[in-house]
Short mmCIF file of C-alpha atoms in Angstrom, two decimals:
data_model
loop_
_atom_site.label_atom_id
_atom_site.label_comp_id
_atom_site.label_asym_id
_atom_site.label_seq_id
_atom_site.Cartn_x
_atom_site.Cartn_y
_atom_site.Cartn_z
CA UNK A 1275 4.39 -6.11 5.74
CA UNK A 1276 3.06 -3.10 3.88
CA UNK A 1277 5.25 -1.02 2.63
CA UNK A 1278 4.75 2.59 1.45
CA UNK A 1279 4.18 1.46 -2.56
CA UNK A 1280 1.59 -1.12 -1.66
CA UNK A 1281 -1.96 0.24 -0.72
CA UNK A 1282 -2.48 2.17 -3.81
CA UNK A 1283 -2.56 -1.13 -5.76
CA UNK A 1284 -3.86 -3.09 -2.98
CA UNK A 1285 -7.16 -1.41 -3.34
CA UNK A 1286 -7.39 -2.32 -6.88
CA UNK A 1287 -6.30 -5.84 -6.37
CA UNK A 1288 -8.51 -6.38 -3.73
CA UNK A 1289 -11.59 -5.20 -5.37
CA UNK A 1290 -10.98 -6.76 -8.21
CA UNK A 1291 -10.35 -10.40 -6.84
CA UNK A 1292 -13.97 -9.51 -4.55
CA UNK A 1293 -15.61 -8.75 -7.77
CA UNK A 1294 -14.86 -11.64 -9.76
CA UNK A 1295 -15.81 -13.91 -6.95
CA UNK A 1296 -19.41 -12.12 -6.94
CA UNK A 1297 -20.14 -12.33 -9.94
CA UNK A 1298 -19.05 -16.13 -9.80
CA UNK A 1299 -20.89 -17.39 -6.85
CA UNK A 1300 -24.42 -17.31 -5.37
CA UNK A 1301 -26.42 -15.53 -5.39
CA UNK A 1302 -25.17 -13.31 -8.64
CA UNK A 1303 -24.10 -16.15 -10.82
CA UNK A 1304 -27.45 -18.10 -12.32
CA UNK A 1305 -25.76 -20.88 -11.92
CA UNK A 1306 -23.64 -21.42 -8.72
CA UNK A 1307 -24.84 -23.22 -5.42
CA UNK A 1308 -22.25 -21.90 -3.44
CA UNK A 1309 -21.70 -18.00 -1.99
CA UNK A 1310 -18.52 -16.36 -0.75
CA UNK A 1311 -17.45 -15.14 2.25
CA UNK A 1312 -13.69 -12.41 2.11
CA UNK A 1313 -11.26 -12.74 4.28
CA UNK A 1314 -7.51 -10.94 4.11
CA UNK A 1315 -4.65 -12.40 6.50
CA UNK A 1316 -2.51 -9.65 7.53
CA UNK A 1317 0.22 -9.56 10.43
CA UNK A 1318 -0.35 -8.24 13.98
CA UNK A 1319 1.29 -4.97 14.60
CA UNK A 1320 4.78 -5.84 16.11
CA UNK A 1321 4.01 -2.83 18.76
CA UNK A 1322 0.22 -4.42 19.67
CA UNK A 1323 -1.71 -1.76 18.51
CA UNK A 1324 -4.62 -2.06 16.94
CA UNK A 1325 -4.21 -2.95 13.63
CA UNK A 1326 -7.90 -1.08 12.13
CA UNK A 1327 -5.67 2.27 13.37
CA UNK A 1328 -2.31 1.88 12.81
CA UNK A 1329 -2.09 -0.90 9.75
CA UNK A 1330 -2.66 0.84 6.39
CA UNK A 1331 -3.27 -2.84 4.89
CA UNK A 1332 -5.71 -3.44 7.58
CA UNK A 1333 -7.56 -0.22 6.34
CA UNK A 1334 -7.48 -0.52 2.75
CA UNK A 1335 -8.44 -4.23 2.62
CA UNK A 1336 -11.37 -3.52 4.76
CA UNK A 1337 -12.28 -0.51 2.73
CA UNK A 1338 -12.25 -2.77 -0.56
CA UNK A 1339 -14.90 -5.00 1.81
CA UNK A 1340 -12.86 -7.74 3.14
CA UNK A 1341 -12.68 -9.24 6.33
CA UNK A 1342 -9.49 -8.94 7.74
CA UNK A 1343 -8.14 -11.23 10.31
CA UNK A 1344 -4.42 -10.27 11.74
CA UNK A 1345 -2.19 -13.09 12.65
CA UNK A 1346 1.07 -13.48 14.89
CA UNK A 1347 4.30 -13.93 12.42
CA UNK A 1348 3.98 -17.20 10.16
CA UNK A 1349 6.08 -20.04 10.72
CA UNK A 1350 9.65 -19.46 9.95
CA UNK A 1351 11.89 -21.49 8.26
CA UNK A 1352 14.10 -22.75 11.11
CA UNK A 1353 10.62 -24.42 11.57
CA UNK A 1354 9.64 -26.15 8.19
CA UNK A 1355 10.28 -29.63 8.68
CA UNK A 1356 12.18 -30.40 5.89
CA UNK A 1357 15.65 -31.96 5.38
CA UNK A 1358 18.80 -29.82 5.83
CA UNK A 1359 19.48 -28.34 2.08
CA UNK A 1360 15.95 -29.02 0.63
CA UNK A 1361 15.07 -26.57 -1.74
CA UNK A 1362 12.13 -25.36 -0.02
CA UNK A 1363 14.08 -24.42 2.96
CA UNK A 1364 16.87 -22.93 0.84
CA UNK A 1365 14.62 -20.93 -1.47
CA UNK A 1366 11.77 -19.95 0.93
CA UNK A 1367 13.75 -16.76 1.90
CA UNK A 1368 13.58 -15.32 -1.75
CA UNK A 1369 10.27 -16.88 -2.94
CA UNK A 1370 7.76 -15.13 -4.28
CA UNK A 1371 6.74 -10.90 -3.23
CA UNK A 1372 7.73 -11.95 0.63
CA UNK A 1373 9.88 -14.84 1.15
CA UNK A 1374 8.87 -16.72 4.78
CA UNK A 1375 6.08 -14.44 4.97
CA UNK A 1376 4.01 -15.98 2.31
CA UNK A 1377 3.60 -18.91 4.97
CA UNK A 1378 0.75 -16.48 6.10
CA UNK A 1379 -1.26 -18.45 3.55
CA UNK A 1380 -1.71 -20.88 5.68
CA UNK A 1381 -3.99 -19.18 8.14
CA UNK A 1382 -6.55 -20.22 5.47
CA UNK A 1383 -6.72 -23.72 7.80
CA UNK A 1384 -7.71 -22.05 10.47
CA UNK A 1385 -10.99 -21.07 9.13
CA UNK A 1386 -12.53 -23.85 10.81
CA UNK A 1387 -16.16 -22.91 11.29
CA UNK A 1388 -16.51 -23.07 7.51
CA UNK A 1389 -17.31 -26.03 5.60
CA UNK A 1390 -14.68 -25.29 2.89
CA UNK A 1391 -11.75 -22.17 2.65
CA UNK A 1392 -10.03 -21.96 -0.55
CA UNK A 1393 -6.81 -19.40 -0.45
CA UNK A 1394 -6.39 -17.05 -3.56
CA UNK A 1395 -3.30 -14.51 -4.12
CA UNK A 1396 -4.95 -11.35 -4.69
CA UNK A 1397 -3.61 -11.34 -8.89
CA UNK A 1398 -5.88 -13.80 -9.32
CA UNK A 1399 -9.32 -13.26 -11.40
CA UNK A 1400 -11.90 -15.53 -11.17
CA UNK A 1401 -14.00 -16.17 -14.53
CA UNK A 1402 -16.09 -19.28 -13.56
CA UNK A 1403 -17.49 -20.58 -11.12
CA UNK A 1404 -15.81 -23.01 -8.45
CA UNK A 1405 -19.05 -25.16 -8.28
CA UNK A 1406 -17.48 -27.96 -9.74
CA UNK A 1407 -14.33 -28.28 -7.85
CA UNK A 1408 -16.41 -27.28 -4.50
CA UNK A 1409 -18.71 -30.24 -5.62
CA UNK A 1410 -16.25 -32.50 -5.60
CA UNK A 1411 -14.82 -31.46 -2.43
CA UNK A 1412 -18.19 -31.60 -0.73
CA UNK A 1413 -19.98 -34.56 -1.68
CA UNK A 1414 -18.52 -38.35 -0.79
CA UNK A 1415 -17.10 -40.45 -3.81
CA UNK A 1416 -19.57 -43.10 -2.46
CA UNK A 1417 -23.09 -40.26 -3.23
CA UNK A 1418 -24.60 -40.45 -6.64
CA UNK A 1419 -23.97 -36.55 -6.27
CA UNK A 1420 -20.33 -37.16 -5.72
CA UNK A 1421 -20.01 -39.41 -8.63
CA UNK A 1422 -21.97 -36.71 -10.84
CA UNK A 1423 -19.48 -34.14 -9.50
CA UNK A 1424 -16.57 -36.12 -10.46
CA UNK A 1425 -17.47 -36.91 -13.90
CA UNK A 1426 -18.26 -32.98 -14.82
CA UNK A 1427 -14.65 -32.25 -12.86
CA UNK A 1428 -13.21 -34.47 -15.55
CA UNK A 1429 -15.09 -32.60 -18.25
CA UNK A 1430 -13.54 -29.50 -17.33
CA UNK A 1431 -10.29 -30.56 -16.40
CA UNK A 1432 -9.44 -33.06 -19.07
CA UNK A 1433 -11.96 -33.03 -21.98
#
């Protein structure tokens, strides 16, 4: 939900997190294979109007040049399948800036007509690129590109 206090550092945020993906991926990074595409998850307007008018997250995240996609309410905990006490569905209510409404993330899978969708919480800043993880990801274990793109992952992530 966006309250009062959020778009004025929403903006910044956002542009931000779209900045150091540029300058990370193709084609500004002289090294990356692989561009970006933005996309923000927000929630439908309870009232169904349209969001570009009456949702000042809608506005502001489209304004710092992402492509936002409005979604019906997340799952809610009643529906995570999880045993009765678990800490997830104990804890889910207070976790993190929105409790059951962080589920949103999870619109990320429906991104289907894209080969790979990576989710990232808008205080994060990239400073390299993903190449090597989307490498991995991309190519089979079995490819002499997949082997090559395991061996740098373990370069990176345990040198």
């Amino acid at each position: 939900k966006c309250s009062s206090n959020l778009p004025s550092r929403l903006y910044d945020a956002a542009a931000v997190l779209r900045r150091s993906i540029e300058l990370n991926s193709y084609p500004l990074h002289p090294t990356s294979q692989y561009a970006a595409k933005f996309y923000a998850f927000t929630l439908k307007p309870s009232d169904g109007s349209n969001p570009a008018h009456s949702d000042l997250c809608y506005q502001v995240l489209t304004n710092a040049g992402w492509e936002v996609i409005p979604q019906d309410p997340p799952l809610y905990p009643v529906l995570i399948q999880e045993p009765d006490g678990s800490v997830l569905k104990n804890n889910i209510g207070g976790d993190g800036c929105c409790g059951h409404m962080e589920l949103i993330k999870l619109s990320t899978y429906k991104l289907i007509d894209h080969e790979m969708a990576v989710h990232l919480d808008l205080d994060t800043l990239v400073v390299h690129p993903f190449d090597e993880i989307f490498n991995v990801m991309h190519f089979p274990a079995n490819t002499h590109e997949g082997r090559d793109a395991r061996e740098k992952i373990l370069e990176v992530v345990a040198p």
